[in-house]
Coordinates of C-alpha atoms and ligand atoms in Angstrom, one line a residue:
M1 CA 2.4 -25.0 -10.5
K2 CA -1.2 -23.7 -10.6
A3 CA -1.1 -20.5 -12.4
L4 CA 1.0 -21.4 -15.5
P5 CA -1.5 -23.9 -17.0
S6 CA -3.8 -20.9 -17.5
L7 CA -1.4 -19.8 -20.2
N8 CA -1.9 -22.9 -22.3
R9 CA -4.7 -21.1 -24.1
F10 CA -2.0 -19.2 -26.0
F11 CA -0.5 -22.4 -27.4
W12 CA -3.9 -23.1 -29.0
K13 CA -4.3 -19.6 -30.2
Y14 CA -1.0 -19.7 -32.1
P15 CA -0.7 -23.3 -33.1
W16 CA 1.4 -22.6 -36.2
H17 CA 4.1 -20.7 -34.3
I18 CA 4.4 -23.5 -31.8
G19 CA 4.2 -26.4 -34.3
L20 CA 6.7 -24.9 -36.7
G21 CA 8.9 -23.7 -33.9
F22 CA 9.3 -27.2 -32.5
L23 CA 10.0 -28.5 -36.0
F24 CA 12.8 -26.0 -36.4
V25 CA 14.1 -26.9 -32.9
A26 CA 14.2 -30.6 -33.9
L27 CA 15.8 -30.0 -37.3
S28 CA 18.5 -27.6 -36.0
N29 CA 19.5 -30.1 -33.4
Y30 CA 19.7 -32.8 -36.0
F31 CA 22.1 -30.8 -38.1
G32 CA 23.9 -29.9 -34.9
I33 CA 25.0 -33.5 -34.3
L34 CA 26.1 -34.1 -37.9
A35 CA 29.1 -31.8 -37.7
P36 CA 30.9 -33.6 -34.9
K37 CA 30.5 -36.9 -36.9
M38 CA 32.4 -35.2 -39.7
V39 CA 35.2 -34.2 -37.3
R40 CA 35.5 -37.8 -36.2
I41 CA 35.7 -39.0 -39.8
A42 CA 38.3 -36.3 -40.6
I43 CA 40.6 -37.2 -37.6
D44 CA 40.2 -40.9 -38.1
F45 CA 41.0 -40.4 -41.8
L46 CA 44.3 -38.6 -40.8
Q47 CA 45.1 -41.7 -38.7
G48 CA 44.6 -43.9 -41.6
K49 CA 41.2 -45.2 -40.7
K50 CA 38.6 -44.8 -43.4
S51 CA 34.9 -44.5 -42.7
E52 CA 32.3 -44.1 -45.4
L53 CA 30.4 -40.8 -45.5
P54 CA 26.7 -41.2 -45.0
V55 CA 24.6 -40.9 -48.3
I56 CA 27.3 -39.4 -50.5
G57 CA 30.0 -41.9 -49.4
S58 CA 29.2 -44.3 -52.3
W59 CA 29.5 -41.7 -55.0
E60 CA 32.4 -42.2 -57.4
W61 CA 33.9 -38.6 -57.2
V62 CA 33.8 -38.7 -53.4
K63 CA 35.7 -42.0 -53.4
N64 CA 38.3 -40.4 -55.8
L65 CA 38.7 -37.4 -53.5
E66 CA 39.9 -39.8 -50.7
N67 CA 43.1 -40.4 -52.8
T68 CA 44.2 -36.7 -52.3
P69 CA 44.0 -36.3 -48.5
A70 CA 44.4 -32.5 -48.5
N71 CA 41.4 -32.0 -50.9
Y72 CA 39.4 -34.6 -49.0
L73 CA 40.0 -32.7 -45.7
I74 CA 38.9 -29.4 -47.3
F75 CA 35.9 -31.2 -48.6
L76 CA 35.0 -32.5 -45.1
G77 CA 35.5 -29.0 -43.8
A78 CA 33.1 -27.6 -46.4
I79 CA 30.5 -30.1 -45.3
I80 CA 30.9 -29.1 -41.7
L81 CA 30.5 -25.5 -42.8
L82 CA 27.4 -26.3 -44.7
Y83 CA 25.8 -28.2 -41.8
T84 CA 26.6 -25.3 -39.5
I85 CA 25.1 -22.8 -41.9
V86 CA 21.9 -24.9 -42.2
R87 CA 21.7 -25.2 -38.5
G88 CA 22.2 -21.4 -38.1
V89 CA 19.4 -20.7 -40.5
L90 CA 17.1 -23.2 -38.7
M91 CA 17.9 -21.6 -35.4
Y92 CA 17.0 -18.2 -36.8
Y93 CA 13.6 -19.6 -37.8
M94 CA 13.2 -21.3 -34.4
R95 CA 13.5 -17.9 -32.8
Q96 CA 11.4 -16.3 -35.4
T97 CA 8.5 -18.6 -34.5
L98 CA 8.8 -19.3 -30.8
I99 CA 10.1 -15.9 -29.6
V100 CA 7.6 -14.1 -31.9
F101 CA 4.9 -16.3 -30.4
S102 CA 5.8 -15.1 -26.9
R103 CA 5.7 -11.5 -28.1
W104 CA 2.2 -12.1 -29.4
A105 CA 1.1 -13.7 -26.2
E106 CA 2.6 -10.7 -24.3
F107 CA 0.7 -8.3 -26.5
D108 CA -2.6 -10.2 -25.8
L109 CA -1.9 -10.5 -22.1
K110 CA -1.1 -6.8 -21.7
N111 CA -4.2 -5.7 -23.5
E112 CA -6.3 -8.2 -21.5
L113 CA -5.0 -6.7 -18.3
F114 CA -5.4 -3.2 -19.3
Q115 CA -9.0 -3.8 -20.4
K116 CA -9.6 -5.5 -17.1
Y117 CA -8.3 -2.5 -15.2
T118 CA -10.7 -0.2 -17.0
E119 CA -13.6 -2.4 -15.9
L120 CA -12.8 -2.7 -12.2
T121 CA -14.4 -0.7 -9.4
L122 CA -13.2 2.4 -7.7
S123 CA -12.6 0.4 -4.5
F124 CA -10.2 -1.8 -6.4
F125 CA -8.1 1.3 -7.3
R126 CA -8.2 2.4 -3.8
K127 CA -6.9 -0.9 -2.6
N128 CA -4.1 -1.2 -5.1
F129 CA -1.3 1.4 -5.7
T130 CA -0.8 2.7 -9.2
G131 CA 2.8 1.5 -9.1
D132 CA 1.6 -2.0 -8.5
L133 CA -0.9 -1.9 -11.3
M134 CA 1.8 -0.7 -13.7
S135 CA 4.3 -3.3 -12.6
R136 CA 1.9 -6.1 -13.2
I137 CA 1.4 -4.9 -16.7
A138 CA 5.1 -4.4 -17.3
E139 CA 7.2 -6.6 -15.1
D140 CA 4.9 -9.5 -14.4
V141 CA 3.8 -9.9 -18.0
G142 CA 7.5 -9.7 -18.9
N143 CA 8.3 -12.6 -16.6
V144 CA 5.5 -14.6 -18.1
R145 CA 6.7 -13.9 -21.5
M146 CA 10.2 -15.2 -20.6
Y147 CA 8.6 -18.5 -19.7
L148 CA 6.4 -18.6 -22.9
G149 CA 9.3 -17.6 -25.2
P150 CA 12.9 -18.5 -24.1
G151 CA 11.6 -20.9 -21.4
I152 CA 9.7 -23.1 -23.8
M153 CA 12.3 -22.8 -26.5
Y154 CA 15.1 -23.9 -24.2
I155 CA 13.1 -26.8 -22.8
G156 CA 12.3 -28.0 -26.4
N157 CA 15.9 -27.5 -27.4
L158 CA 17.1 -29.4 -24.3
I159 CA 14.8 -32.4 -25.0
F160 CA 15.8 -32.7 -28.7
M161 CA 19.4 -32.0 -28.3
F162 CA 19.7 -34.5 -25.4
G163 CA 17.8 -37.1 -27.4
F164 CA 20.0 -36.7 -30.5
V165 CA 23.3 -36.3 -28.7
L166 CA 22.7 -39.1 -26.3
Y167 CA 21.7 -41.4 -29.2
A168 CA 24.8 -40.4 -31.1
M169 CA 27.1 -40.9 -28.0
I170 CA 25.7 -44.3 -27.0
D171 CA 25.9 -45.4 -30.6
V172 CA 29.7 -44.7 -30.5
S173 CA 30.5 -45.7 -26.9
P174 CA 28.0 -46.3 -24.0
K175 CA 30.8 -46.6 -21.4
L176 CA 32.4 -43.2 -22.3
T177 CA 28.9 -41.7 -22.4
L178 CA 28.3 -42.7 -18.8
Y179 CA 31.6 -41.2 -17.6
V180 CA 31.4 -37.9 -19.3
L181 CA 27.7 -37.2 -18.4
A182 CA 28.5 -37.7 -14.6
P183 CA 29.3 -34.1 -13.8
L184 CA 26.4 -32.6 -15.7
P185 CA 23.7 -33.0 -13.0
I186 CA 26.0 -31.2 -10.6
L187 CA 26.4 -28.4 -13.1
S188 CA 22.6 -28.2 -13.4
I189 CA 22.0 -28.0 -9.7
A190 CA 24.8 -25.4 -9.2
I191 CA 23.4 -23.2 -11.9
F192 CA 19.9 -23.6 -10.5
L193 CA 21.1 -22.3 -7.1
V194 CA 23.0 -19.5 -8.6
S195 CA 20.3 -18.3 -11.0
K196 CA 17.7 -18.5 -8.3
R197 CA 19.8 -16.0 -6.3
I198 CA 20.2 -13.9 -9.4
L199 CA 16.5 -13.8 -10.0
L200 CA 15.7 -13.0 -6.4
R201 CA 18.1 -10.2 -6.5
S202 CA 16.8 -8.9 -9.8
T203 CA 13.3 -8.9 -8.3
K204 CA 14.6 -6.8 -5.5
I205 CA 16.2 -4.5 -8.0
Q206 CA 12.9 -4.2 -9.9
Q207 CA 11.1 -3.3 -6.7
Q208 CA 13.7 -0.7 -5.9
L209 CA 13.5 0.6 -9.4
A210 CA 9.7 1.0 -9.0
R211 CA 10.3 3.0 -5.8
L212 CA 12.9 5.1 -7.4
T213 CA 10.6 6.0 -10.4
G214 CA 7.7 6.6 -8.0
A215 CA 9.8 8.9 -5.9
A216 CA 11.1 10.8 -9.0
Q217 CA 7.6 11.0 -10.5
E218 CA 6.2 12.4 -7.3
T219 CA 9.0 14.9 -7.0
F220 CA 8.4 16.2 -10.5
S221 CA 4.7 16.5 -10.1
G222 CA 5.1 18.3 -6.8
I223 CA 8.0 20.4 -7.9
R224 CA 6.1 23.7 -7.3
T225 CA 5.3 22.7 -3.7
I226 CA 8.9 21.5 -3.1
R227 CA 10.3 24.7 -4.5
S228 CA 8.0 27.0 -2.6
F229 CA 8.8 25.2 0.7
H230 CA 12.5 25.2 -0.4
R231 CA 12.8 21.4 0.2
Q232 CA 15.0 20.6 -2.8
A233 CA 17.9 19.4 -0.7
A234 CA 15.7 17.1 1.4
F235 CA 14.2 15.5 -1.6
S236 CA 17.6 15.1 -3.3
A237 CA 18.8 13.4 -0.1
D238 CA 15.9 11.0 -0.1
F239 CA 16.5 10.2 -3.7
E240 CA 20.2 9.6 -3.0
K241 CA 19.3 7.2 -0.2
E242 CA 17.0 5.1 -2.5
M243 CA 19.7 5.2 -5.2
Q244 CA 22.3 4.0 -2.7
E245 CA 20.1 0.9 -2.0
M246 CA 19.8 0.4 -5.7
Y247 CA 23.5 0.6 -6.1
D248 CA 24.2 -1.9 -3.3
A249 CA 21.6 -4.4 -4.7
K250 CA 23.1 -4.1 -8.2
L251 CA 26.7 -4.5 -7.0
Y252 CA 25.7 -7.7 -5.1
L253 CA 24.0 -9.0 -8.3
V254 CA 27.2 -8.3 -10.3
K255 CA 29.2 -10.3 -7.8
I256 CA 26.9 -13.3 -8.1
E257 CA 26.9 -13.0 -11.9
A258 CA 30.6 -12.9 -11.9
L259 CA 30.6 -16.4 -10.3
F260 CA 28.2 -17.7 -12.8
F261 CA 30.5 -18.1 -15.8
P262 CA 33.5 -19.5 -13.9
I263 CA 31.3 -22.2 -12.4
I264 CA 30.0 -23.2 -15.8
L265 CA 33.5 -23.1 -17.5
C266 CA 34.9 -25.1 -14.6
L267 CA 32.4 -27.9 -15.0
I268 CA 32.7 -28.0 -18.7
G269 CA 36.4 -28.2 -18.3
L270 CA 35.9 -31.1 -15.9
S271 CA 33.8 -33.0 -18.4
T272 CA 36.2 -32.3 -21.2
I273 CA 39.2 -33.5 -19.1
L274 CA 37.3 -36.7 -18.2
T275 CA 36.5 -37.4 -21.8
I276 CA 40.0 -36.9 -22.9
Y277 CA 41.5 -38.9 -20.0
L278 CA 39.1 -41.9 -20.2
G279 CA 39.0 -41.7 -24.0
G280 CA 42.7 -41.5 -24.2
I281 CA 43.1 -44.7 -22.2
E282 CA 40.8 -46.5 -24.7
V283 CA 42.7 -45.0 -27.6
M284 CA 46.0 -46.4 -26.1
K285 CA 44.4 -49.7 -25.7
G286 CA 43.4 -49.5 -29.3
T287 CA 39.7 -50.0 -28.6
M288 CA 38.8 -46.5 -29.8
G289 CA 39.9 -44.1 -32.5
A290 CA 41.2 -40.6 -31.6
G291 CA 38.4 -39.2 -33.8
T292 CA 35.8 -40.6 -31.4
V293 CA 37.4 -38.8 -28.5
A294 CA 37.3 -35.5 -30.5
E295 CA 33.6 -36.2 -31.4
F296 CA 32.8 -36.7 -27.7
V297 CA 34.6 -33.5 -26.7
I298 CA 32.4 -31.6 -29.1
Y299 CA 29.2 -33.4 -27.8
V300 CA 30.1 -32.6 -24.2
N301 CA 30.5 -29.0 -25.1
M302 CA 27.3 -29.0 -27.0
L303 CA 25.4 -30.5 -24.0
T304 CA 26.8 -28.0 -21.5
W305 CA 24.7 -25.1 -22.5
P306 CA 21.4 -26.9 -22.6
V307 CA 22.2 -28.5 -19.3
A308 CA 23.2 -25.2 -17.8
S309 CA 20.0 -23.8 -19.1
V310 CA 18.0 -26.3 -17.1
G311 CA 18.8 -24.5 -13.9
W312 CA 18.2 -21.1 -15.5
V313 CA 14.9 -22.3 -17.0
A314 CA 13.8 -23.8 -13.7
S315 CA 14.2 -20.5 -11.9
L316 CA 12.7 -18.7 -14.8
I317 CA 9.6 -20.9 -14.5
Q318 CA 9.4 -20.3 -10.8
Q319 CA 9.5 -16.6 -11.4
A320 CA 6.8 -16.8 -14.2
E321 CA 4.6 -18.9 -11.9
A322 CA 4.8 -16.2 -9.2
S323 CA 4.1 -13.5 -11.7
Q324 CA 1.2 -15.3 -13.4
Q325 CA -0.3 -15.8 -9.9
R326 CA -0.2 -12.1 -9.4
I327 CA -1.7 -11.5 -12.9
L328 CA -4.5 -14.0 -12.3
Q329 CA -5.3 -12.3 -9.0
F330 CA -6.3 -9.2 -11.1
L331 CA -7.7 -11.0 -14.0
N332 CA -10.1 -13.0 -11.8
E333 CA -11.2 -9.9 -10.0
K334 CA -14.9 -9.4 -10.6
P335 CA -16.4 -6.1 -11.7
D336 CA -19.1 -5.3 -9.2
Y337 CA -21.8 -5.6 -11.8
D338 CA -22.4 -6.1 -15.5
K339 CA -22.3 -2.6 -17.0
E340 CA -24.5 -3.5 -20.0
A341 CA -27.3 -5.4 -18.3
G342 CA -30.4 -3.6 -17.1
F343 CA -32.7 -0.9 -18.2
S344 CA -31.2 1.3 -21.0
G345 CA -34.1 3.6 -22.0
S346 CA -34.0 7.3 -21.9
M347 CA -33.7 9.2 -18.6
Q348 CA -36.2 11.9 -17.3
G349 CA -34.1 12.8 -14.3
A350 CA -36.4 12.3 -11.3
I351 CA -34.3 11.4 -8.3
A352 CA -35.3 9.9 -5.0
F353 CA -33.2 8.8 -2.0
Q354 CA -35.0 6.5 0.4
K355 CA -33.3 6.1 3.8
V356 CA -29.9 5.9 2.2
S357 CA -26.8 5.2 4.3
F358 CA -23.3 4.5 3.1
H359 CA -20.0 3.8 4.6
Y360 CA -16.8 3.6 2.5
P361 CA -15.1 0.2 2.4
D362 CA -12.9 -0.1 5.5
A363 CA -14.2 3.2 7.0
T364 CA -15.7 2.9 10.5
E365 CA -18.2 5.7 10.3
N366 CA -21.1 6.2 7.9
A367 CA -20.3 9.0 5.4
L368 CA -24.1 9.3 4.7
K369 CA -26.8 8.5 7.3
N370 CA -30.4 7.9 6.5
I371 CA -30.7 10.4 3.6
D372 CA -34.2 10.8 2.4
F373 CA -35.4 13.2 -0.3
S374 CA -36.9 13.4 -3.7
L375 CA -36.7 15.7 -6.7
E376 CA -39.0 15.8 -9.8
S377 CA -37.6 15.7 -13.2
G378 CA -36.5 19.0 -14.6
Q379 CA -36.0 20.5 -11.2
Q380 CA -32.8 22.0 -9.7
L381 CA -31.3 20.6 -6.5
G382 CA -28.8 22.5 -4.5
I383 CA -26.6 20.8 -1.9
V384 CA -24.6 22.8 0.7
G385 CA -22.8 21.7 3.8
K386 CA -19.5 21.9 5.6
T387 CA -16.5 20.3 4.1
G388 CA -16.5 16.6 4.7
S389 CA -20.3 16.5 5.2
G390 CA -20.8 13.9 2.5
K391 CA -21.8 16.0 -0.6
S392 CA -19.4 14.4 -3.0
T393 CA -20.3 11.0 -1.6
L394 CA -23.9 11.5 -2.4
I395 CA -23.0 12.1 -6.1
L396 CA -20.8 9.0 -6.2
L397 CA -23.8 6.9 -5.1
L398 CA -26.1 8.6 -7.6
A399 CA -23.7 7.8 -10.4
R400 CA -23.4 4.3 -9.0
L401 CA -19.6 4.5 -8.6
F402 CA -20.4 3.0 -5.2
D403 CA -23.5 1.1 -4.1
A404 CA -25.5 2.3 -1.0
S405 CA -25.0 0.2 2.1
N406 CA -28.6 0.7 3.1
G407 CA -31.7 2.1 1.4
N408 CA -32.6 2.7 -2.2
I409 CA -31.6 5.3 -4.8
L410 CA -34.2 5.7 -7.5
I411 CA -33.9 7.5 -10.9
D412 CA -37.2 7.8 -12.7
G413 CA -38.6 5.5 -10.0
K414 CA -36.2 2.7 -10.9
N415 CA -33.5 1.6 -8.6
V416 CA -30.0 2.6 -9.9
K417 CA -29.1 -1.1 -9.7
E418 CA -31.8 -1.8 -12.3
W419 CA -30.3 0.7 -14.8
S420 CA -27.6 -0.5 -17.2
G421 CA -24.4 1.2 -16.0
T422 CA -23.6 2.4 -19.5
A423 CA -27.0 4.0 -20.0
L424 CA -26.9 5.6 -16.6
R425 CA -23.6 7.3 -17.1
K426 CA -24.2 8.3 -20.7
Q427 CA -27.2 10.3 -19.7
M428 CA -25.6 11.8 -16.7
G429 CA -23.1 14.7 -17.0
V430 CA -20.9 14.8 -13.9
V431 CA -18.4 17.6 -13.4
P432 CA -16.3 16.3 -10.6
Q433 CA -14.8 18.4 -7.8
E434 CA -11.2 17.8 -9.0
P435 CA -11.5 17.7 -12.8
F436 CA -8.9 15.7 -14.5
L437 CA -7.5 16.8 -17.9
F438 CA -5.6 14.3 -20.1
S439 CA -2.3 15.2 -21.7
D440 CA -4.0 16.0 -24.9
T441 CA -5.4 18.9 -26.8
I442 CA -8.2 21.1 -25.3
F443 CA -10.4 19.9 -28.2
N444 CA -9.9 16.3 -27.4
N445 CA -10.4 16.9 -23.7
I446 CA -13.8 18.4 -24.3
A447 CA -14.7 15.9 -27.1
L448 CA -14.2 13.1 -24.6
G449 CA -17.7 13.8 -23.3
A450 CA -19.3 13.6 -26.8
G451 CA -19.3 9.8 -26.8
D452 CA -19.3 8.4 -30.3
E453 CA -19.9 11.4 -32.5
S454 CA -18.2 10.4 -35.7
D455 CA -18.8 13.4 -38.0
P456 CA -15.8 15.7 -37.5
E457 CA -17.7 18.9 -38.6
Q458 CA -20.5 18.1 -36.2
L459 CA -18.0 17.4 -33.4
K460 CA -16.2 20.7 -33.9
K461 CA -19.5 22.5 -33.8
R462 CA -20.5 20.7 -30.6
V463 CA -17.1 21.3 -28.9
E464 CA -17.3 25.1 -29.6
E465 CA -20.9 25.2 -28.5
A466 CA -20.1 23.5 -25.2
A467 CA -17.1 25.8 -24.7
K468 CA -19.2 28.8 -25.2
L469 CA -21.8 27.6 -22.7
A470 CA -19.0 27.1 -20.2
E471 CA -17.7 30.6 -20.9
I472 CA -14.3 29.3 -21.9
H473 CA -14.5 29.7 -25.7
D474 CA -12.9 33.1 -25.8
T475 CA -10.1 32.1 -23.5
I476 CA -9.3 29.1 -25.7
E477 CA -9.3 31.2 -28.8
G478 CA -6.9 33.5 -27.1
F479 CA -4.3 30.7 -26.8
Q480 CA -1.8 30.5 -29.6
D481 CA -2.9 27.1 -30.8
G482 CA -6.5 27.6 -29.9
Y483 CA -8.4 24.4 -29.5
Q484 CA -5.3 22.5 -30.4
T485 CA -3.4 23.7 -27.4
M486 CA -1.9 20.8 -25.4
V487 CA -2.9 20.7 -21.8
G488 CA -1.8 18.5 -18.9
E489 CA 1.7 17.2 -18.4
R490 CA 3.2 18.2 -21.7
G491 CA 1.2 21.3 -22.4
V492 CA 0.2 24.6 -20.9
T493 CA -0.8 24.7 -17.3
L494 CA -4.3 26.0 -16.9
S495 CA -5.6 27.9 -14.0
G496 CA -8.0 26.2 -11.6
G497 CA -11.0 28.0 -13.0
Q498 CA -10.0 27.3 -16.6
K499 CA -9.7 23.6 -15.8
Q500 CA -13.1 23.6 -14.2
R501 CA -14.7 25.2 -17.2
I502 CA -13.1 22.8 -19.6
A503 CA -14.5 20.0 -17.5
L504 CA -17.9 21.8 -17.6
A505 CA -17.8 21.9 -21.4
R506 CA -16.9 18.2 -21.4
A507 CA -20.1 17.5 -19.4
F508 CA -22.2 19.9 -21.6
I509 CA -21.2 18.3 -24.8
G510 CA -22.7 15.0 -23.9
R511 CA -26.2 16.6 -23.7
P512 CA -27.0 14.8 -20.5
K513 CA -30.5 14.4 -19.0
L514 CA -29.1 14.9 -15.5
F515 CA -26.4 17.4 -14.7
I516 CA -24.3 17.3 -11.6
F517 CA -21.8 20.0 -10.6
D518 CA -19.7 19.1 -7.7
D519 CA -18.4 22.4 -6.4
T520 CA -17.6 23.2 -10.1
L521 CA -17.9 26.9 -9.9
S522 CA -15.7 27.3 -6.8
A523 CA -12.7 28.6 -8.6
L524 CA -14.5 31.2 -10.6
D525 CA -15.1 34.8 -9.8
T526 CA -18.8 35.7 -9.1
D527 CA -19.3 37.4 -12.5
T528 CA -18.2 34.4 -14.5
E529 CA -20.2 32.2 -12.2
H530 CA -23.4 34.2 -12.8
K531 CA -22.8 34.1 -16.6
I532 CA -22.4 30.3 -16.5
L533 CA -25.5 29.9 -14.3
E534 CA -27.5 32.0 -16.7
N535 CA -26.3 30.0 -19.7
L536 CA -27.2 26.9 -17.6
Q537 CA -30.7 28.1 -16.9
Q538 CA -31.4 28.6 -20.6
E539 CA -29.7 25.5 -21.8
T540 CA -30.8 23.2 -19.1
K541 CA -34.5 24.1 -19.0
G542 CA -36.3 21.0 -18.3
I543 CA -33.1 19.2 -17.4
T544 CA -32.6 18.0 -13.8
T545 CA -29.5 19.7 -12.3
V546 CA -27.7 19.0 -9.1
I547 CA -25.4 21.8 -7.9
I548 CA -23.1 21.3 -5.0
S549 CA -21.6 24.5 -3.8
H550 CA -20.1 26.4 -0.9
R551 CA -21.7 29.6 -2.2
I552 CA -25.3 30.4 -1.5
S553 CA -25.5 32.4 -4.8
S554 CA -25.0 29.2 -6.8
V555 CA -27.9 27.3 -5.2
Q556 CA -30.4 29.8 -4.2
A557 CA -32.5 29.5 -7.3
A558 CA -32.9 25.7 -6.8
Q559 CA -36.4 24.3 -6.1
R560 CA -34.9 22.1 -3.4
I561 CA -31.8 22.7 -1.3
L562 CA -30.3 20.0 1.0
V563 CA -28.2 21.0 3.9
L564 CA -25.8 18.2 4.9
N565 CA -24.1 18.0 8.2
D566 CA -21.7 15.2 9.1
G567 CA -23.5 12.8 6.8
N568 CA -27.0 13.7 8.1
L569 CA -29.6 15.6 6.2
A570 CA -29.8 18.6 8.5
A571 CA -32.5 20.6 6.6
V572 CA -34.4 20.5 3.3
G573 CA -36.2 23.4 1.7
T574 CA -36.0 26.3 -0.7
H575 CA -33.9 29.4 -0.3
E576 CA -36.8 31.2 1.4
T577 CA -37.9 28.5 3.8
L578 CA -34.3 27.8 4.8
L579 CA -33.7 31.4 5.7
Q580 CA -36.7 31.3 8.0
Q581 CA -35.0 28.8 10.3
P582 CA -31.8 29.4 12.2
G583 CA -28.9 27.1 11.2
F584 CA -26.0 26.5 8.8
Y585 CA -27.8 27.8 5.7
K586 CA -28.9 31.1 7.3
D587 CA -25.5 31.7 8.9
L588 CA -23.7 31.0 5.7
F589 CA -26.0 33.3 3.7
E590 CA -25.5 36.1 6.2
K591 CA -21.7 35.7 6.2
Q592 CA -21.6 35.7 2.5
Q593 CA -23.9 38.8 2.3
I594 CA -21.5 40.7 4.6
A595 CA -18.4 39.5 2.6
E596 CA -20.1 40.6 -0.6
A597 CA -21.0 44.0 0.8
E598 CA -17.5 44.5 2.0
G599 CA -16.2 43.5 -1.4
D600 CA -18.4 46.1 -3.0
L601 CA -17.1 49.0 -0.8
Ligands
ATP1 N1 -12.7 7.2 -0.6 C1 -13.0 7.4 0.7 N2 -12.8 6.5 1.7 C2 -13.1 6.7 3.0 N3 -13.6 7.8 3.4 C3 -13.9 8.8 2.5 C4 -13.6 8.6 1.1 N4 -13.9 9.8 0.5 C5 -14.4 10.6 1.4 N5 -14.4 10.0 2.7 C6 -14.9 10.5 3.9 O1 -16.3 10.7 3.8 C7 -16.7 11.9 4.3 C8 -17.5 12.7 3.3 O2 -16.6 13.1 2.3 P1 -17.1 13.9 1.0 O3 -16.0 13.9 0.0 O4 -18.4 13.4 0.6 O5 -17.3 15.4 1.6 P2 -17.8 16.7 0.9 O6 -19.0 17.1 1.5 O7 -17.8 16.5 -0.6 O8 -16.6 17.7 1.3 P3 -16.0 18.9 0.5 O9 -16.9 20.1 0.6 O10 -14.7 19.2 1.1 O11 -15.8 18.5 -0.9 C9 -15.5 12.6 4.8 O12 -15.4 12.4 6.2 C10 -14.4 11.9 4.2 O13 -13.2 11.9 5.0
MG2 MG1 -16.7 17.2 -2.1

């Protein structure tokens, strides 16, 4: 057990829940053993043996009651009922404290994990599957909660009940106690073995369930592709295969579970028979009252559940330990650097790459090799190059989503590692190659880039301004719900170009000092592209911009153009100088000239 002690902090965080919880456990068990005593007194009374009731036994009216046996028995019954009700109420509060505590701990732990996820690096998300991240937040935290809640509660219950019942039993007859307790350890071990299998199986079922949901989710997201390739039947067959495995696993579980209760009942029965047999002998010898045997039978039955729960709790703790280990693995994962520390002043936007090389974690070849260039603040940089030549990678390094393997990247003469990550990204407006829109309104998707603008009027103005710059305002107004239109999973499906422009507006709204467009205008027709570029030129005067594109027309105005080839910087220059030399840029320009001319015909 190494991981579970790390959960102890929750006990200190909620001391009242824990303290009161155990008080209720103790009290409810105390009332639990009072009822069987009354049963003994009642049966002994019927056999003519009178014993004094505790506390109230000396009261005059109680003594008088003993003279009318029927009333006295009803009176004893009423006391038993009263004890049971008190016990029930106490058990209610025991759950209200201990189980509620575990829900609070679960709440904290889930938030902690989620917060952690948001801080971790991109490489972390490449290493771990989404399904795995989700299951740690859902299943594993759930397992840990089972330990913190029911686990702790049953352990406490077991300790107190065993203490009280054992004391009461030994008080009445030590010898009988020994006999009737003999089968209980067997019961515990048997249940441990069975519940271990049950848990193992349930884990398998959980995993299978994760695969099923994963398969279903992927099918639904890819439904267009599946339909257009007419692969419905194949996907259904795959799903059915997974479902069949699920079915088999579940059926096996049901079979084991079906064994569970008969085993418990069998062993309880064994203890009960032993009690009655051995107790009966004592009663015949006259050394014990029949009431005592009845009392014992009740005790034995009271003990069985806690003892049965030992095995269950033991396997539950094992499961929680494994889950907590997995959780800790993530919680102890270090973010690559402290996002707040470092320089957080305002950015001018001068960029310099000094002999920068980079290879992706676990990739063999360098994605960027010895890249060296610089750009003054306020200038425009164009980047062209074949697909896979490293253009997007260069941006990832600039935004410090990855650190360069070799060389330095400077912004305003400062290494990006000296900048505070927060300040760096706040002042940088990146429109990624594959923009992601959240399942939310268009308004909120754009406003996401506004950071912490709190004035709603101001925010509305800024969102519309940004949308106009991105040439998407009119389109949005044309939607039935305007800016309140839902996009993403639950809303309208936007065209590729519309998505790109919303992402563009999202970057505009942040008023960055350094603009980066990764192939952002690719899905737009040339007219719209020109309009946006014009808007850009006016709005981004004096703002450094980096434009990645496959179209010469998007980059030709730039003061500096990089041509990347296979991770190398093949050429640097302006539109004019690059056209002077044979190579990728000149070829691309000529091809696009011809295509444009053909388009015009
Ligand atoms: N996360 C990654 N892990 C490993 N290799 C990667 C990763 N992302 C990209 N690569 C590889 O790095 C190289 C450069 O990729 P990059 O995305 O920078 O190309 P690009 O120039 O942006 O291409 P495109 O024009 O198609 O967008 C490619 O060979 C690609 O396979
Ligand atoms: Mg790219």
